[in-house]
Each structure stands twice: as structure tokens, then as C-alpha cells.
Amino acid sequence: MNMVLEYIDLHTHSTASDGTATPAEVFHIARELQLAAVALTDHDTLGGLNEFMDASRNHPECEAICGVELACSFMSREIHIVGLFIDPHSPELNAFIENARIERMRRNRDLLVKLDLLGYKLDPEMPEFSGLPLDGIGRPHFAAALVNRFGFTHPRQVFEKLLGKNRPAYIPRRLPDPAGAIAAIHSAGGVAVWAHPVRREANERAYLKRAAKKLAALGLDAVEGYYSMFGAAETAMIHETALPLGLAISGGSDFHGANSPDVVLGFGAGGLRVPAELLNALKAKRPGISPLPSNLP
């Protein structure tokens, strides 16, 4: 008897950025969970995609999707644009990511100095940094090191005391405009998705409508409507906002392994189920793909 694979996860992270599972492990976890598809979307890097795709060979039952997550600044906020179905060899996308790498290097150097001044001396060679170069380290790595070395009880406590916005060790990043990120994703043949667009239990309907309309005008293709930290109200609000603008719906867990222990690949905080039926509409958004006629039976 063949099992119908009904669910997908289009937002995951590996050791190539700030996750603790290797790219191959991300794929194998998804396959063991019998997901129909999984995307690897590491922060500002394509470095894990070769290993991820190699792991997917001979396993057509679980579709492996090349992705990336790009940080941008928009309407006085940091937002993230996920690229799906991208070509990792795209010169335009790689140039965009190289600029992000240089900025991440600057931010991490400044963060090490600020932490040192505050009495929290860290060495980039510490095991908590997973052997990554300085430009590959993210704030979750810093949080893990501070938990292990300075007695914090949980990474969340580190962010609340030190690393979160407006906290003593916070170092802002100089982020690009989303128009550039969307254009880079499109140049790589990909679909641009606004990730986790709202904060749960915050009245953000007006912000969502205003921002989605502006991003759609910049070429945005889709919005993440299913997410680990969303309830039914957020998912419904995103559908109601995105679909009239012609935006498709995506979804994913934002899996980071042990760096976000409450988030499980494919299941989020326990209640996440991203329907596999979303894939067709997302694939139809790829550059050069003609949309299906609206009058099909």
C-alpha cells in the first residue's frame, strides 16, 4: 500500500548557517518523516546545497528544493525573503550573497569586541561556533557559546539580556533593500517568499496589508502563511491578504536543530502542517513559467 505524502517543509536551516543538523541530515530527517518535499534555506549562504542535493539522490519520494534566506531592511524592520527553486550557480545571486557575507563579517567582529567589553570574552575557535568562518556565524552561535561559558540557562535568556534588539550587545546589520533580494532570487530562476511576515498575537493586519502590497509591487511571489509560531488566526490573515494580491502561499518550520529545540522539522512547535498542495502554485511563480488559466475546471 502506497502512503500519500501530504506535507512539506519549505524553511529549514543547517550547519551551513545557524542550524545544528548537517545539510544531509536535514534531508534525511524530512524523508524519515515522509514529507513530500523539503527546502534548505540557510541564511545568506548557498554553501550547504551541494551536500543537501547529494543526499536526495535516489530518493524521489521526497523532493529536495534548493533555497536561501536573505535578510533585508524594509519599512523600518528587518524582514527575510526566502528564495525557493534557485540555481546555486547564479552569478547575480552569488554576488548578492557575497555582499551579505562581508557585512556579516563586520557585524560579528564588532559583536565580539562589544561582548568582550561587557565581560563576555569569546573566541571564534570555540566548539560552539562549529568550525564555521567568522562570516558564517550567526547570533544563535553566540547565544550557545554564552549559555555554555557564562551560565545562562537558555539561548532565549541571552537574547533578552544581551543580543536582542536594543540590548547591550546588539549590533545592527546594514541590510539591503528587498527589491535587490527579490531581483537576485529571480535571476537565479527562483521564487521570492516573504518569510514569517507577522508577529504572533500582535495586531499586525494593517502592517501586513501595507507591506504586502508594496512588496508585491517589487516582484514578491509568495508569503509564508504556515509557520511554527503562527496560529490559525495568523494563517487565515495571511491568506486573506496575500491571495487578492496574486501572491502564493508558502510555509515551513524554520528548523534550526538544537539551536531552536522547540521547533521540529515538519511539525514546528507541534501543530504545524504545511500542505503539499501549495507546491504547484509556488512552482508556477518561477520566472518564465506561464500561469495556469483561471478558467480551468
mmCIF file of N, CA and C in Angstrom, residues 209-283:
data_model
loop_
_atom_site.group_PDB
_atom_site.id
_atom_site.type_symbol
_atom_site.label_atom_id
_atom_site.label_comp_id
_atom_site.label_asym_id
_atom_site.label_seq_id
_atom_site.Cartn_x
_atom_site.Cartn_y
_atom_site.Cartn_z
ATOM 1 N N LYS A 209 -1.000 44.230 5.395
ATOM 2 C CA LYS A 209 -1.615 44.666 4.142
ATOM 3 C C LYS A 209 -0.755 45.705 3.437
ATOM 4 N N ARG A 210 -0.257 46.663 4.199
ATOM 5 C CA ARG A 210 0.542 47.735 3.599
ATOM 6 C C ARG A 210 1.851 47.200 3.045
ATOM 7 N N ALA A 211 2.549 46.368 3.836
ATOM 8 C CA ALA A 211 3.842 45.836 3.416
ATOM 9 C C ALA A 211 3.700 44.851 2.258
ATOM 10 N N ALA A 212 2.686 43.989 2.318
ATOM 11 C CA ALA A 212 2.497 43.002 1.250
ATOM 12 C C ALA A 212 2.220 43.689 -0.081
ATOM 13 N N LYS A 213 1.431 44.756 -0.049
ATOM 14 C CA LYS A 213 1.126 45.483 -1.284
ATOM 15 C C LYS A 213 2.396 46.090 -1.874
ATOM 16 N N LYS A 214 3.223 46.672 -1.030
ATOM 17 C CA LYS A 214 4.466 47.277 -1.510
ATOM 18 C C LYS A 214 5.435 46.222 -2.028
ATOM 19 N N LEU A 215 5.543 45.095 -1.305
ATOM 20 C CA LEU A 215 6.458 44.041 -1.736
ATOM 21 C C LEU A 215 5.975 43.377 -3.024
ATOM 22 N N ALA A 216 4.670 43.226 -3.175
ATOM 23 C CA ALA A 216 4.137 42.671 -4.420
ATOM 24 C C ALA A 216 4.511 43.555 -5.605
ATOM 25 N N ALA A 217 4.499 44.869 -5.392
ATOM 26 C CA ALA A 217 4.878 45.799 -6.461
ATOM 27 C C ALA A 217 6.354 45.663 -6.814
ATOM 28 N N LEU A 218 7.173 45.160 -5.863
ATOM 29 C CA LEU A 218 8.599 44.949 -6.121
ATOM 30 C C LEU A 218 8.874 43.588 -6.763
ATOM 31 N N GLY A 219 7.832 42.779 -6.938
ATOM 32 C CA GLY A 219 8.003 41.478 -7.580
ATOM 33 C C GLY A 219 7.908 40.284 -6.666
ATOM 34 N N LEU A 220 7.548 40.496 -5.391
ATOM 35 C CA LEU A 220 7.388 39.364 -4.477
ATOM 36 C C LEU A 220 6.407 38.354 -5.067
ATOM 37 N N ASP A 221 6.691 37.049 -4.852
ATOM 38 C CA ASP A 221 5.866 35.987 -5.429
ATOM 39 C C ASP A 221 4.928 35.330 -4.428
ATOM 40 N N ALA A 222 5.328 35.292 -3.154
ATOM 41 C CA ALA A 222 4.573 34.495 -2.186
ATOM 42 C C ALA A 222 4.826 34.995 -0.775
ATOM 43 N N VAL A 223 3.972 34.561 0.142
ATOM 44 C CA VAL A 223 4.093 34.890 1.558
ATOM 45 C C VAL A 223 4.015 33.599 2.361
ATOM 46 N N GLU A 224 4.806 33.514 3.410
ATOM 47 C CA GLU A 224 4.805 32.343 4.277
ATOM 48 C C GLU A 224 3.580 32.418 5.197
ATOM 49 N N GLY A 225 2.593 31.592 4.902
ATOM 50 C CA GLY A 225 1.359 31.606 5.669
ATOM 51 C C GLY A 225 1.297 30.543 6.744
ATOM 52 N N TYR A 226 2.142 29.523 6.629
ATOM 53 C CA TYR A 226 2.233 28.463 7.635
ATOM 54 C C TYR A 226 3.618 28.552 8.264
ATOM 55 N N TYR A 227 3.658 28.683 9.592
ATOM 56 C CA TYR A 227 4.936 28.909 10.274
ATOM 57 C C TYR A 227 4.819 28.392 11.705
ATOM 58 N N SER A 228 5.944 28.006 12.278
ATOM 59 C CA SER A 228 5.946 27.396 13.607
ATOM 60 C C SER A 228 5.270 28.253 14.665
ATOM 61 N N MET A 229 5.449 29.567 14.582
ATOM 62 C CA MET A 229 4.924 30.449 15.611
ATOM 63 C C MET A 229 3.565 31.055 15.256
ATOM 64 N N PHE A 230 2.943 30.568 14.202
ATOM 65 C CA PHE A 230 1.630 31.065 13.809
ATOM 66 C C PHE A 230 0.531 30.149 14.335
ATOM 67 N N GLY A 231 -0.577 30.776 14.712
ATOM 68 C CA GLY A 231 -1.792 30.033 14.974
ATOM 69 C C GLY A 231 -2.722 30.157 13.786
ATOM 70 N N ALA A 232 -3.937 29.650 13.961
ATOM 71 C CA ALA A 232 -4.901 29.684 12.872
ATOM 72 C C ALA A 232 -5.236 31.108 12.462
ATOM 73 N N ALA A 233 -5.234 32.032 13.425
ATOM 74 C CA ALA A 233 -5.583 33.422 13.109
ATOM 75 C C ALA A 233 -4.560 34.060 12.185
ATOM 76 N N GLU A 234 -3.274 33.832 12.457
ATOM 77 C CA GLU A 234 -2.233 34.403 11.603
ATOM 78 C C GLU A 234 -2.278 33.793 10.201
ATOM 79 N N THR A 235 -2.460 32.481 10.135
ATOM 80 C CA THR A 235 -2.521 31.819 8.829
ATOM 81 C C THR A 235 -3.701 32.338 8.010
ATOM 82 N N ALA A 236 -4.855 32.488 8.640
ATOM 83 C CA ALA A 236 -6.031 32.998 7.928
ATOM 84 C C ALA A 236 -5.810 34.430 7.469
ATOM 85 N N MET A 237 -5.216 35.265 8.332
ATOM 86 C CA MET A 237 -4.972 36.664 7.991
ATOM 87 C C MET A 237 -4.036 36.774 6.792
ATOM 88 N N ILE A 238 -3.014 35.929 6.735
ATOM 89 C CA ILE A 238 -2.061 35.971 5.627
ATOM 90 C C ILE A 238 -2.726 35.510 4.332
ATOM 91 N N HIS A 239 -3.520 34.462 4.386
ATOM 92 C CA HIS A 239 -4.267 34.045 3.194
ATOM 93 C C HIS A 239 -5.164 35.176 2.688
ATOM 94 N N GLU A 240 -5.892 35.811 3.597
ATOM 95 C CA GLU A 240 -6.817 36.875 3.212
ATOM 96 C C GLU A 240 -6.098 38.073 2.592
ATOM 97 N N THR A 241 -4.849 38.287 3.005
ATOM 98 C CA THR A 241 -4.075 39.413 2.487
ATOM 99 C C THR A 241 -3.368 39.060 1.189
ATOM 100 N N ALA A 242 -2.770 37.879 1.123
ATOM 101 C CA ALA A 242 -1.899 37.523 0.001
ATOM 102 C C ALA A 242 -2.665 37.184 -1.272
ATOM 103 N N LEU A 243 -3.703 36.404 -1.146
ATOM 104 C CA LEU A 243 -4.361 35.878 -2.344
ATOM 105 C C LEU A 243 -4.963 36.977 -3.227
ATOM 106 N N PRO A 244 -5.612 38.020 -2.675
ATOM 107 C CA PRO A 244 -6.115 39.087 -3.556
ATOM 108 C C PRO A 244 -5.007 39.843 -4.296
ATOM 109 N N LEU A 245 -3.781 39.793 -3.770
ATOM 110 C CA LEU A 245 -2.643 40.444 -4.424
ATOM 111 C C LEU A 245 -1.972 39.534 -5.446
ATOM 112 N N GLY A 246 -2.497 38.333 -5.636
ATOM 113 C CA GLY A 246 -1.893 37.388 -6.570
ATOM 114 C C GLY A 246 -0.671 36.694 -6.020
ATOM 115 N N LEU A 247 -0.481 36.727 -4.708
ATOM 116 C CA LEU A 247 0.679 36.095 -4.076
ATOM 117 C C LEU A 247 0.330 34.667 -3.668
ATOM 118 N N ALA A 248 1.247 33.752 -3.923
ATOM 119 C CA ALA A 248 1.061 32.367 -3.499
ATOM 120 C C ALA A 248 1.356 32.242 -2.005
ATOM 121 N N ILE A 249 1.023 31.089 -1.446
ATOM 122 C CA ILE A 249 1.251 30.810 -0.029
ATOM 123 C C ILE A 249 2.325 29.735 0.099
ATOM 124 N N SER A 250 3.266 29.978 1.012
ATOM 125 C CA SER A 250 4.312 29.001 1.325
ATOM 126 C C SER A 250 4.240 28.694 2.820
ATOM 127 N N GLY A 251 5.165 27.863 3.285
ATOM 128 C CA GLY A 251 5.182 27.554 4.708
ATOM 129 C C GLY A 251 6.350 26.681 5.089
ATOM 130 N N GLY A 252 6.768 26.809 6.341
ATOM 131 C CA GLY A 252 7.867 25.984 6.830
ATOM 132 C C GLY A 252 8.091 26.179 8.311
ATOM 133 N N SER A 253 8.890 25.312 8.866
ATOM 134 C CA SER A 253 9.095 25.267 10.316
ATOM 135 C C SER A 253 10.097 26.286 10.829
ATOM 136 N N ASP A 254 11.068 26.685 9.989
ATOM 137 C CA ASP A 254 12.240 27.458 10.439
ATOM 138 C C ASP A 254 13.091 26.607 11.375
ATOM 139 N N PHE A 255 13.239 25.355 11.003
ATOM 140 C CA PHE A 255 14.010 24.373 11.781
ATOM 141 C C PHE A 255 15.471 24.792 11.887
ATOM 142 N N HIS A 256 16.010 24.761 13.130
ATOM 143 C CA HIS A 256 17.427 25.043 13.389
ATOM 144 C C HIS A 256 18.089 23.931 14.209
ATOM 145 N N GLY A 257 17.436 22.797 14.373
ATOM 146 C CA GLY A 257 18.008 21.745 15.198
ATOM 147 C C GLY A 257 18.056 22.152 16.662
ATOM 148 N N ALA A 258 19.156 21.798 17.335
ATOM 149 C CA ALA A 258 19.282 22.059 18.768
ATOM 150 C C ALA A 258 19.341 23.544 19.106
ATOM 151 N N ASN A 259 19.610 24.398 18.114
ATOM 152 C CA ASN A 259 19.624 25.834 18.398
ATOM 153 C C ASN A 259 18.223 26.401 18.596
ATOM 154 N N SER A 260 17.195 25.674 18.151
ATOM 155 C CA SER A 260 15.796 26.026 18.440
ATOM 156 C C SER A 260 15.091 24.720 18.812
ATOM 157 N N PRO A 261 15.356 24.216 20.019
ATOM 158 C CA PRO A 261 14.907 22.861 20.370
ATOM 159 C C PRO A 261 13.396 22.680 20.397
ATOM 160 N N ASP A 262 12.647 23.768 20.463
ATOM 161 C CA ASP A 262 11.189 23.651 20.492
ATOM 162 C C ASP A 262 10.580 23.539 19.097
ATOM 163 N N VAL A 263 11.406 23.645 18.057
ATOM 164 C CA VAL A 263 10.914 23.622 16.676
ATOM 165 C C VAL A 263 11.394 22.346 15.993
ATOM 166 N N VAL A 264 10.457 21.512 15.581
ATOM 167 C CA VAL A 264 10.757 20.229 14.936
ATOM 168 C C VAL A 264 10.519 20.359 13.441
ATOM 169 N N LEU A 265 11.424 19.822 12.648
ATOM 170 C CA LEU A 265 11.271 19.868 11.197
ATOM 171 C C LEU A 265 9.928 19.231 10.818
ATOM 172 N N GLY A 266 9.173 19.947 9.992
ATOM 173 C CA GLY A 266 7.893 19.432 9.527
ATOM 174 C C GLY A 266 6.731 19.650 10.472
ATOM 175 N N PHE A 267 7.016 19.819 11.768
ATOM 176 C CA PHE A 267 5.954 19.923 12.762
ATOM 177 C C PHE A 267 6.008 21.227 13.560
ATOM 178 N N GLY A 268 7.063 22.016 13.391
ATOM 179 C CA GLY A 268 7.186 23.268 14.116
ATOM 180 C C GLY A 268 7.141 23.047 15.607
ATOM 181 N N ALA A 269 6.262 23.783 16.291
ATOM 182 C CA ALA A 269 6.101 23.635 17.737
ATOM 183 C C ALA A 269 5.104 22.538 18.075
ATOM 184 N N GLY A 270 4.715 21.765 17.092
ATOM 185 C CA GLY A 270 3.837 20.623 17.316
ATOM 186 C C GLY A 270 2.622 20.601 16.428
ATOM 187 N N GLY A 271 2.099 21.773 16.090
ATOM 188 C CA GLY A 271 0.861 21.819 15.334
ATOM 189 C C GLY A 271 1.007 22.202 13.877
ATOM 190 N N LEU A 272 2.227 22.387 13.415
ATOM 191 C CA LEU A 272 2.433 22.831 12.034
ATOM 192 C C LEU A 272 2.209 21.700 11.043
ATOM 193 N N ARG A 273 1.441 21.973 10.002
ATOM 194 C CA ARG A 273 1.282 21.047 8.872
ATOM 195 C C ARG A 273 1.178 21.909 7.615
ATOM 196 N N VAL A 274 2.209 21.878 6.788
ATOM 197 C CA VAL A 274 2.212 22.679 5.565
ATOM 198 C C VAL A 274 1.723 21.788 4.432
ATOM 199 N N PRO A 275 0.566 22.101 3.826
ATOM 200 C CA PRO A 275 0.002 21.202 2.807
ATOM 201 C C PRO A 275 0.870 21.106 1.558
ATOM 202 N N ALA A 276 1.082 19.893 1.082
ATOM 203 C CA ALA A 276 1.875 19.679 -0.128
ATOM 204 C C ALA A 276 1.231 20.314 -1.349
ATOM 205 N N GLU A 277 -0.069 20.551 -1.301
ATOM 206 C CA GLU A 277 -0.773 21.127 -2.454
ATOM 207 C C GLU A 277 -0.318 22.555 -2.755
ATOM 208 N N LEU A 278 0.419 23.186 -1.834
ATOM 209 C CA LEU A 278 0.939 24.534 -2.100
ATOM 210 C C LEU A 278 2.027 24.532 -3.166
ATOM 211 N N LEU A 279 2.673 23.398 -3.378
ATOM 212 C CA LEU A 279 3.844 23.350 -4.254
ATOM 213 C C LEU A 279 3.532 23.775 -5.685
ATOM 214 N N ASN A 280 2.416 23.344 -6.220
ATOM 215 C CA ASN A 280 2.119 23.649 -7.624
ATOM 216 C C ASN A 280 2.007 25.149 -7.861
ATOM 217 N N ALA A 281 1.307 25.846 -6.981
ATOM 218 C CA ALA A 281 1.161 27.297 -7.137
ATOM 219 C C ALA A 281 2.500 27.997 -6.991
ATOM 220 N N LEU A 282 3.357 27.516 -6.099
ATOM 221 C CA LEU A 282 4.682 28.116 -5.935
ATOM 222 C C LEU A 282 5.540 27.877 -7.176
ATOM 223 N N LYS A 283 5.510 26.660 -7.700
ATOM 224 C CA LYS A 283 6.306 26.365 -8.893
ATOM 225 C C LYS A 283 5.841 27.184 -10.091
#
